[in-house]
Amino acid sequence: MTDRTTYVTALGLRLRGWSDAMIGELLGQADVQGRDPRRWSLAPVRLYLLARIEAVERTPEFLHTAAVAGRGSAAAGAGAEQRRRAVLAAIRAEPIEVPRLPAAELERRAVRHRHLLGARGPGGITAGAMVRWQVGYLRQALARYETLLDGLYGDTGRAEAERLLRRRLYEAIAAAYPALAHECGRRMELER
């Protein structure tokens, strides 16, 4: 059996700053392949000898490749930041058009939407429940604005953009239906 302390997995290499391309180009084939004793998997684990890794990390070729990869990741980060700013600007600039419905029609649609979601409850509907249902229906009717979030992936501003979009949507609902403003404010507070 191999001594695991003298070998590094591909994940371990990534944690040391290696990219997959660098692993293939500078290290080539793994020194050992086998099963991971920590978890069951059909895929073999590739292990690289630590002494060989350290020797390659001291070469000028590695330093040059790492510097180029670092510039590439910095450029990718700058591109992601530019996309984030563009999406936030688009969310701020997009006019939100809330459907204007008579009160009875809004109630009917809210109840129907609630039942389509599979919600069943006691026979009587309280005024507070109706307000929540109406805001929920209108929020769903405005779901098309979520396409403004396209292009944001992972952590790069996605949560911030989602919060901004939700706030804008609830503000638009509150402006169109002043009777629902309190519920919209409550939801904005909960979703911070």
mmCIF file of C-alpha atoms in Angstrom:
data_model
loop_
_atom_site.group_PDB
_atom_site.id
_atom_site.type_symbol
_atom_site.label_atom_id
_atom_site.label_comp_id
_atom_site.label_asym_id
_atom_site.label_seq_id
_atom_site.Cartn_x
_atom_site.Cartn_y
_atom_site.Cartn_z
ATOM 1 C CA MET A 1 0.000 0.000 0.000
ATOM 2 C CA THR A 2 1.180 3.535 -0.738
ATOM 3 C CA ASP A 3 1.908 6.057 1.963
ATOM 4 C CA ARG A 4 -0.811 8.678 1.445
ATOM 5 C CA THR A 5 1.256 11.408 3.119
ATOM 6 C CA THR A 6 3.804 11.342 0.283
ATOM 7 C CA TYR A 7 1.154 11.706 -2.431
ATOM 8 C CA VAL A 8 -1.231 14.495 -3.397
ATOM 9 C CA THR A 9 -4.585 14.124 -5.175
ATOM 10 C CA ALA A 10 -5.685 16.331 -8.070
ATOM 11 C CA LEU A 11 -7.895 18.227 -5.596
ATOM 12 C CA GLY A 12 -4.857 18.751 -3.378
ATOM 13 C CA LEU A 13 -2.983 20.136 -6.360
ATOM 14 C CA ARG A 14 -5.819 22.581 -7.110
ATOM 15 C CA LEU A 15 -5.663 23.747 -3.504
ATOM 16 C CA ARG A 16 -1.940 24.403 -4.036
ATOM 17 C CA GLY A 17 -2.807 26.668 -7.001
ATOM 18 C CA TRP A 18 -2.545 24.203 -9.889
ATOM 19 C CA SER A 19 -5.095 24.241 -12.695
ATOM 20 C CA ASP A 20 -6.143 21.083 -14.555
ATOM 21 C CA ALA A 21 -4.207 22.290 -17.607
ATOM 22 C CA MET A 22 -1.078 22.817 -15.493
ATOM 23 C CA ILE A 23 -1.410 19.315 -14.006
ATOM 24 C CA GLY A 24 -1.623 17.745 -17.460
ATOM 25 C CA GLU A 25 1.133 19.885 -18.966
ATOM 26 C CA LEU A 26 3.692 19.884 -16.151
ATOM 27 C CA LEU A 27 3.050 16.637 -14.300
ATOM 28 C CA GLY A 28 1.505 14.396 -16.938
ATOM 29 C CA GLN A 29 0.375 10.974 -15.804
ATOM 30 C CA ALA A 30 -0.306 10.302 -12.140
ATOM 31 C CA ASP A 31 2.333 8.363 -10.226
ATOM 32 C CA VAL A 32 -0.257 6.044 -8.667
ATOM 33 C CA GLN A 33 -3.882 5.253 -9.413
ATOM 34 C CA GLY A 34 -6.173 3.473 -7.017
ATOM 35 C CA ARG A 35 -9.383 3.610 -5.069
ATOM 36 C CA ASP A 36 -10.027 6.316 -2.503
ATOM 37 C CA PRO A 37 -10.214 4.611 0.901
ATOM 38 C CA ARG A 38 -12.264 7.478 2.370
ATOM 39 C CA ARG A 39 -15.277 7.106 0.085
ATOM 40 C CA TRP A 40 -16.652 4.611 -2.379
ATOM 41 C CA SER A 41 -16.285 5.557 -5.996
ATOM 42 C CA LEU A 42 -15.882 3.723 -9.270
ATOM 43 C CA ALA A 43 -13.461 6.334 -10.546
ATOM 44 C CA PRO A 44 -9.829 5.734 -9.613
ATOM 45 C CA VAL A 45 -8.013 8.387 -7.620
ATOM 46 C CA ARG A 46 -4.937 9.871 -9.268
ATOM 47 C CA LEU A 47 -2.072 10.445 -6.858
ATOM 48 C CA TYR A 48 1.026 12.514 -7.572
ATOM 49 C CA LEU A 49 4.271 12.085 -5.674
ATOM 50 C CA LEU A 50 4.796 15.071 -3.379
ATOM 51 C CA ALA A 51 8.565 15.215 -4.004
ATOM 52 C CA ARG A 52 7.945 15.434 -7.779
ATOM 53 C CA ILE A 53 5.330 18.182 -7.273
ATOM 54 C CA GLU A 54 7.684 20.242 -5.131
ATOM 55 C CA ALA A 55 10.481 19.837 -7.672
ATOM 56 C CA VAL A 56 8.221 21.050 -10.510
ATOM 57 C CA GLU A 57 7.000 23.979 -8.384
ATOM 58 C CA ARG A 58 10.599 25.240 -8.147
ATOM 59 C CA THR A 59 11.102 25.339 -11.929
ATOM 60 C CA PRO A 60 10.889 28.571 -13.962
ATOM 61 C CA GLU A 61 8.394 26.856 -16.263
ATOM 62 C CA PHE A 62 5.965 26.337 -13.357
ATOM 63 C CA LEU A 63 6.400 29.918 -12.136
ATOM 64 C CA HIS A 64 5.696 31.253 -15.638
ATOM 65 C CA THR A 65 2.646 28.998 -16.139
ATOM 66 C CA ALA A 66 1.274 29.912 -12.697
ATOM 67 C CA ALA A 67 1.731 33.629 -13.436
ATOM 68 C CA VAL A 68 -0.103 33.290 -16.768
ATOM 69 C CA ALA A 69 -2.904 31.332 -15.063
ATOM 70 C CA GLY A 70 -3.094 34.021 -12.381
ATOM 71 C CA ARG A 71 -3.522 36.730 -15.000
ATOM 72 C CA GLY A 72 -6.222 34.645 -16.660
ATOM 73 C CA SER A 73 -8.109 34.217 -13.406
ATOM 74 C CA ALA A 74 -7.748 37.947 -12.677
ATOM 75 C CA ALA A 75 -9.199 38.711 -16.118
ATOM 76 C CA ALA A 76 -12.028 36.245 -15.475
ATOM 77 C CA GLY A 77 -12.688 37.938 -12.136
ATOM 78 C CA ALA A 78 -12.750 41.355 -13.802
ATOM 79 C CA GLY A 79 -15.154 40.038 -16.431
ATOM 80 C CA ALA A 80 -17.412 38.603 -13.733
ATOM 81 C CA GLU A 81 -17.367 41.933 -11.883
ATOM 82 C CA GLN A 82 -18.234 43.771 -15.104
ATOM 83 C CA ARG A 83 -21.179 41.383 -15.706
ATOM 84 C CA ARG A 84 -22.336 41.904 -12.111
ATOM 85 C CA ARG A 85 -22.312 45.684 -12.510
ATOM 86 C CA ALA A 86 -24.144 45.441 -15.850
ATOM 87 C CA VAL A 87 -26.845 43.188 -14.395
ATOM 88 C CA LEU A 88 -27.335 45.454 -11.374
ATOM 89 C CA ALA A 89 -27.617 48.489 -13.674
ATOM 90 C CA ALA A 90 -30.158 46.648 -15.850
ATOM 91 C CA ILE A 91 -32.221 45.711 -12.788
ATOM 92 C CA ARG A 92 -32.197 49.325 -11.574
ATOM 93 C CA ALA A 93 -33.151 50.692 -15.004
ATOM 94 C CA GLU A 94 -35.807 48.130 -15.999
ATOM 95 C CA PRO A 95 -39.341 49.505 -15.638
ATOM 96 C CA ILE A 96 -41.456 47.035 -13.650
ATOM 97 C CA GLU A 97 -44.987 46.767 -15.018
ATOM 98 C CA VAL A 98 -47.392 45.253 -12.506
ATOM 99 C CA PRO A 99 -50.678 43.954 -13.936
ATOM 100 C CA ARG A 100 -53.519 46.247 -12.822
ATOM 101 C CA LEU A 101 -56.573 44.202 -11.877
ATOM 102 C CA PRO A 102 -59.883 45.034 -10.186
ATOM 103 C CA ALA A 103 -59.886 43.927 -6.528
ATOM 104 C CA ALA A 104 -62.325 41.039 -7.110
ATOM 105 C CA GLU A 105 -60.299 39.699 -10.049
ATOM 106 C CA LEU A 106 -57.044 39.926 -8.081
ATOM 107 C CA GLU A 107 -58.643 37.970 -5.219
ATOM 108 C CA ARG A 108 -59.976 35.324 -7.612
ATOM 109 C CA ARG A 109 -56.587 34.891 -9.282
ATOM 110 C CA ALA A 110 -54.761 34.808 -5.944
ATOM 111 C CA VAL A 111 -57.059 32.051 -4.628
ATOM 112 C CA ARG A 112 -56.742 30.084 -7.868
ATOM 113 C CA HIS A 113 -52.956 30.455 -7.816
ATOM 114 C CA ARG A 114 -52.867 29.296 -4.204
ATOM 115 C CA HIS A 115 -54.925 26.217 -5.035
ATOM 116 C CA LEU A 116 -52.787 25.446 -8.095
ATOM 117 C CA LEU A 117 -49.780 25.381 -5.774
ATOM 118 C CA GLY A 118 -51.572 22.640 -3.858
ATOM 119 C CA ALA A 119 -52.290 24.673 -0.761
ATOM 120 C CA ARG A 120 -55.333 23.601 1.145
ATOM 121 C CA GLY A 121 -56.420 25.038 4.399
ATOM 122 C CA PRO A 122 -59.398 25.729 6.577
ATOM 123 C CA GLY A 123 -62.608 26.817 4.878
ATOM 124 C CA GLY A 124 -62.500 30.507 5.849
ATOM 125 C CA ILE A 125 -59.919 32.852 4.322
ATOM 126 C CA THR A 126 -58.742 35.625 6.621
ATOM 127 C CA ALA A 127 -58.018 39.108 5.321
ATOM 128 C CA GLY A 128 -54.327 38.705 6.193
ATOM 129 C CA ALA A 129 -54.126 35.430 4.278
ATOM 130 C CA MET A 130 -55.801 37.017 1.259
ATOM 131 C CA VAL A 131 -53.272 39.859 1.247
ATOM 132 C CA ARG A 132 -50.382 37.352 1.430
ATOM 133 C CA TRP A 133 -51.900 35.327 -1.400
ATOM 134 C CA GLN A 134 -52.380 38.427 -3.556
ATOM 135 C CA VAL A 135 -48.757 39.496 -3.087
ATOM 136 C CA GLY A 136 -47.645 35.929 -3.804
ATOM 137 C CA TYR A 137 -49.714 35.829 -6.993
ATOM 138 C CA LEU A 138 -48.405 39.206 -8.198
ATOM 139 C CA ARG A 139 -44.828 38.228 -7.369
ATOM 140 C CA GLN A 140 -45.265 35.079 -9.475
ATOM 141 C CA ALA A 141 -46.858 37.117 -12.282
ATOM 142 C CA LEU A 142 -43.667 39.201 -12.354
ATOM 143 C CA ALA A 143 -41.337 36.184 -12.549
ATOM 144 C CA ARG A 144 -40.402 37.099 -16.120
ATOM 145 C CA TYR A 145 -38.131 39.809 -14.700
ATOM 146 C CA GLU A 146 -35.875 37.096 -13.275
ATOM 147 C CA THR A 147 -34.359 36.761 -16.747
ATOM 148 C CA LEU A 148 -32.475 39.947 -15.817
ATOM 149 C CA LEU A 149 -30.315 37.704 -13.617
ATOM 150 C CA ASP A 150 -29.086 35.673 -16.580
ATOM 151 C CA GLY A 151 -25.327 35.769 -16.881
ATOM 152 C CA LEU A 152 -24.617 35.776 -13.148
ATOM 153 C CA TYR A 153 -23.292 32.485 -11.871
ATOM 154 C CA GLY A 154 -22.177 31.287 -8.483
ATOM 155 C CA ASP A 155 -21.321 33.876 -5.884
ATOM 156 C CA THR A 156 -20.319 36.698 -8.210
ATOM 157 C CA GLY A 157 -23.013 39.171 -7.235
ATOM 158 C CA ARG A 158 -25.913 36.743 -7.709
ATOM 159 C CA ALA A 159 -27.301 37.125 -4.168
ATOM 160 C CA GLU A 160 -26.989 40.915 -4.329
ATOM 161 C CA ALA A 161 -28.764 41.039 -7.696
ATOM 162 C CA GLU A 162 -31.552 38.739 -6.465
ATOM 163 C CA ARG A 163 -32.112 40.956 -3.404
ATOM 164 C CA LEU A 164 -32.219 44.091 -5.576
ATOM 165 C CA LEU A 165 -34.660 42.501 -8.012
ATOM 166 C CA ARG A 166 -36.976 41.259 -5.225
ATOM 167 C CA ARG A 167 -36.935 44.701 -3.606
ATOM 168 C CA ARG A 168 -37.785 46.400 -6.918
ATOM 169 C CA LEU A 169 -40.619 43.928 -7.583
ATOM 170 C CA TYR A 170 -42.145 44.369 -4.118
ATOM 171 C CA GLU A 171 -41.830 48.155 -4.385
ATOM 172 C CA ALA A 172 -43.636 48.053 -7.740
ATOM 173 C CA ILE A 173 -46.428 45.880 -6.288
ATOM 174 C CA ALA A 174 -46.777 48.241 -3.315
ATOM 175 C CA ALA A 175 -46.966 51.252 -5.644
ATOM 176 C CA ALA A 176 -49.621 49.602 -7.840
ATOM 177 C CA TYR A 177 -51.658 48.250 -4.898
ATOM 178 C CA PRO A 178 -51.250 50.476 -1.802
ATOM 179 C CA ALA A 179 -53.379 48.069 0.268
ATOM 180 C CA LEU A 180 -50.634 45.453 -0.194
ATOM 181 C CA ALA A 181 -47.752 47.774 0.765
ATOM 182 C CA HIS A 182 -47.477 46.509 4.345
ATOM 183 C CA GLU A 183 -47.156 42.869 3.208
ATOM 184 C CA CYS A 184 -44.601 43.874 0.556
ATOM 185 C CA GLY A 185 -42.559 45.686 3.214
ATOM 186 C CA ARG A 186 -42.770 42.663 5.519
ATOM 187 C CA ARG A 187 -41.476 40.372 2.758
ATOM 188 C CA MET A 188 -38.636 42.748 1.913
ATOM 189 C CA GLU A 189 -37.565 42.673 5.563
ATOM 190 C CA LEU A 190 -37.741 38.869 5.727
ATOM 191 C CA GLU A 191 -35.761 38.397 2.518
ATOM 192 C CA ARG A 192 -32.823 40.645 3.392
#
